[in-house]
Coordinates of C-alpha atoms and ligand atoms in Angstrom, one line a residue:
X1 CA 193.6 131.5 -14.1
X2 CA 192.8 130.1 -17.5
X3 CA 195.4 128.5 -19.7
X4 CA 195.1 127.0 -23.2
X5 CA 197.4 124.1 -24.0
X6 CA 197.6 123.7 -27.8
X7 CA 199.3 120.9 -29.7
X8 CA 199.9 120.9 -33.4
X9 CA 200.0 118.3 -36.1
X10 CA 201.0 114.7 -35.5
X11 CA 201.1 115.2 -31.7
X12 CA 198.0 113.0 -31.5
X13 CA 200.5 110.3 -32.4
X14 CA 202.6 110.7 -29.3
X15 CA 203.5 107.4 -27.8
X16 CA 203.6 105.7 -31.2
X17 CA 205.5 108.3 -33.1
X18 CA 209.4 108.3 -33.0
X19 CA 209.7 107.7 -29.3
X20 CA 213.4 108.4 -29.4
X21 CA 212.5 112.0 -30.1
X22 CA 209.1 112.4 -28.4
X23 CA 208.9 109.8 -25.6
X24 CA 206.6 106.9 -24.9
X25 CA 203.6 108.6 -23.4
X26 CA 200.5 109.4 -25.4
X27 CA 199.0 112.9 -25.5
X28 CA 196.1 111.9 -23.3
X29 CA 198.4 110.6 -20.7
X30 CA 200.6 113.7 -20.8
X31 CA 197.5 115.9 -20.5
X32 CA 196.2 113.9 -17.5
X33 CA 199.5 114.3 -15.7
X34 CA 199.4 118.1 -16.4
X35 CA 195.9 118.2 -14.9
X36 CA 196.9 116.4 -11.8
X37 CA 200.0 118.7 -11.3
X38 CA 197.9 121.8 -11.6
X39 CA 194.5 121.1 -10.1
X40 CA 193.8 124.8 -9.4
X41 CA 194.2 126.0 -12.9
X42 CA 191.5 126.0 -15.5
X43 CA 193.3 124.1 -18.3
X44 CA 191.9 123.8 -21.8
X45 CA 193.5 121.3 -24.1
X46 CA 193.3 121.4 -27.9
X47 CA 195.1 119.4 -30.5
X48 CA 194.6 119.5 -34.3
X49 CA 196.4 118.4 -37.4
X50 CA 194.8 121.3 -39.3
X51 CA 196.3 124.7 -39.5
X52 CA 193.0 126.4 -40.0
X53 CA 191.4 124.6 -37.0
X54 CA 194.2 125.8 -34.8
X55 CA 193.9 129.4 -36.1
X56 CA 190.2 129.4 -35.5
X57 CA 190.7 128.0 -32.0
X58 CA 193.2 130.7 -31.2
X59 CA 190.9 133.5 -32.5
X60 CA 188.2 132.3 -30.1
X61 CA 190.3 132.0 -27.0
X62 CA 189.5 133.8 -23.7
X63 CA 192.4 132.7 -21.6
X64 CA 195.3 134.4 -19.7
X65 CA 198.1 132.4 -21.3
X66 CA 198.7 129.9 -24.1
X67 CA 201.2 127.1 -24.0
X68 CA 201.7 125.9 -27.5
X69 CA 203.7 123.2 -29.2
X70 CA 203.1 124.2 -32.9
X71 CA 205.0 121.0 -34.0
X72 CA 205.9 121.2 -37.7
X73 CA 204.0 124.5 -38.1
X74 CA 206.7 126.0 -35.9
X75 CA 209.0 126.0 -38.9
X76 CA 206.5 126.9 -41.7
X77 CA 203.3 128.7 -40.6
X78 CA 203.3 132.5 -41.0
X79 CA 199.5 132.2 -40.7
X80 CA 199.7 130.6 -37.2
X81 CA 202.3 133.1 -36.1
X82 CA 199.9 135.9 -37.3
X83 CA 197.0 134.3 -35.5
X84 CA 198.8 134.1 -32.1
X85 CA 200.0 137.7 -32.6
X86 CA 196.4 138.8 -33.4
X87 CA 195.0 137.8 -30.0
X88 CA 197.5 139.5 -27.7
X89 CA 197.7 136.6 -25.2
X90 CA 201.2 135.8 -23.8
X91 CA 202.4 132.4 -25.0
X92 CA 205.1 129.8 -24.2
X93 CA 206.5 127.7 -27.0
X94 CA 207.2 124.1 -26.1
X95 CA 209.0 121.3 -28.0
X96 CA 209.4 117.9 -26.6
X97 CA 212.6 117.3 -28.5
X98 CA 215.7 119.5 -28.7
X99 CA 215.0 120.9 -32.1
X100 CA 218.5 122.5 -32.2
X101 CA 220.1 119.1 -32.1
X102 CA 218.1 117.9 -35.0
X103 CA 217.8 118.7 -38.8
X104 CA 218.6 122.3 -39.7
X105 CA 215.1 123.0 -40.9
X106 CA 213.9 122.5 -37.3
X107 CA 216.3 125.2 -36.0
X108 CA 214.2 128.0 -37.3
X109 CA 211.0 128.9 -35.4
X110 CA 208.5 131.5 -36.6
X111 CA 207.2 131.9 -33.0
X112 CA 210.2 132.2 -30.7
X113 CA 210.8 136.0 -31.0
X114 CA 207.2 136.5 -29.9
X115 CA 207.1 134.0 -27.0
X116 CA 207.5 134.7 -23.3
X117 CA 209.9 131.7 -23.3
X118 CA 210.9 128.7 -25.4
X119 CA 211.4 125.3 -23.8
X120 CA 212.8 122.4 -25.8
X121 CA 214.4 119.1 -25.1
X122 CA 212.7 118.4 -21.8
X123 CA 210.2 116.0 -23.2
X124 CA 206.8 116.1 -21.6
X125 CA 208.2 118.1 -18.7
X126 CA 208.4 121.1 -21.0
X127 CA 204.6 121.7 -20.6
X128 CA 204.9 121.5 -16.8
X129 CA 207.9 123.8 -16.8
X130 CA 206.0 126.4 -18.7
X131 CA 203.0 126.1 -16.4
X132 CA 205.3 126.3 -13.3
X133 CA 206.8 129.5 -14.6
X134 CA 203.3 131.0 -15.2
X135 CA 202.1 130.1 -11.7
X136 CA 205.2 131.5 -10.0
X137 CA 205.2 134.7 -11.9
X138 CA 201.5 135.6 -11.9
Ligands
DQA1 C1 208.3 119.2 -32.1 C2 209.5 119.4 -33.0 C3 209.0 119.7 -34.5 O1 210.2 120.0 -35.3 C4 208.3 118.6 -35.0 O2 207.8 118.8 -36.4 C5 207.2 118.1 -34.2 C6 207.3 118.1 -32.7 C7 208.7 118.7 -30.7 O3 207.8 118.7 -29.9 O4 209.8 118.4 -30.5 O5 206.2 117.6 -34.7 O6 207.5 120.4 -32.0

């Protein structure tokens, strides 16, 4: 099974960025832990701060599932929503923080109605929870 894990803008700053919301681990550390938890899955990691780079990446994917934290694009990017709809790959939406307990502009997601599931507020465990669900159900 092949799974793409995509992280959007500013998530390269994890570990340094607002640890009260996003935790103390960097993205590399989180990705390493995910790899060691799922040694039998072909995992592909991608992070970009650029909307167009993420869109191009999604267009070229050949995977069974996507796990995506669209970060700020969650609340703004019709283009990214359209990209993920255009490839017909089931996806899980993950947020480290509980976006519903934060500013109102974070309550709206342009992805959730299309997602298999939405996980938020579990910190880095959200990625693992999504992958566990994929493994158990496929
Ligand atoms: C986030 C929540 C978003 O509102 C925010 O813009 C992010 C990260 C999260 O993982 O909690 O960058 O997606």
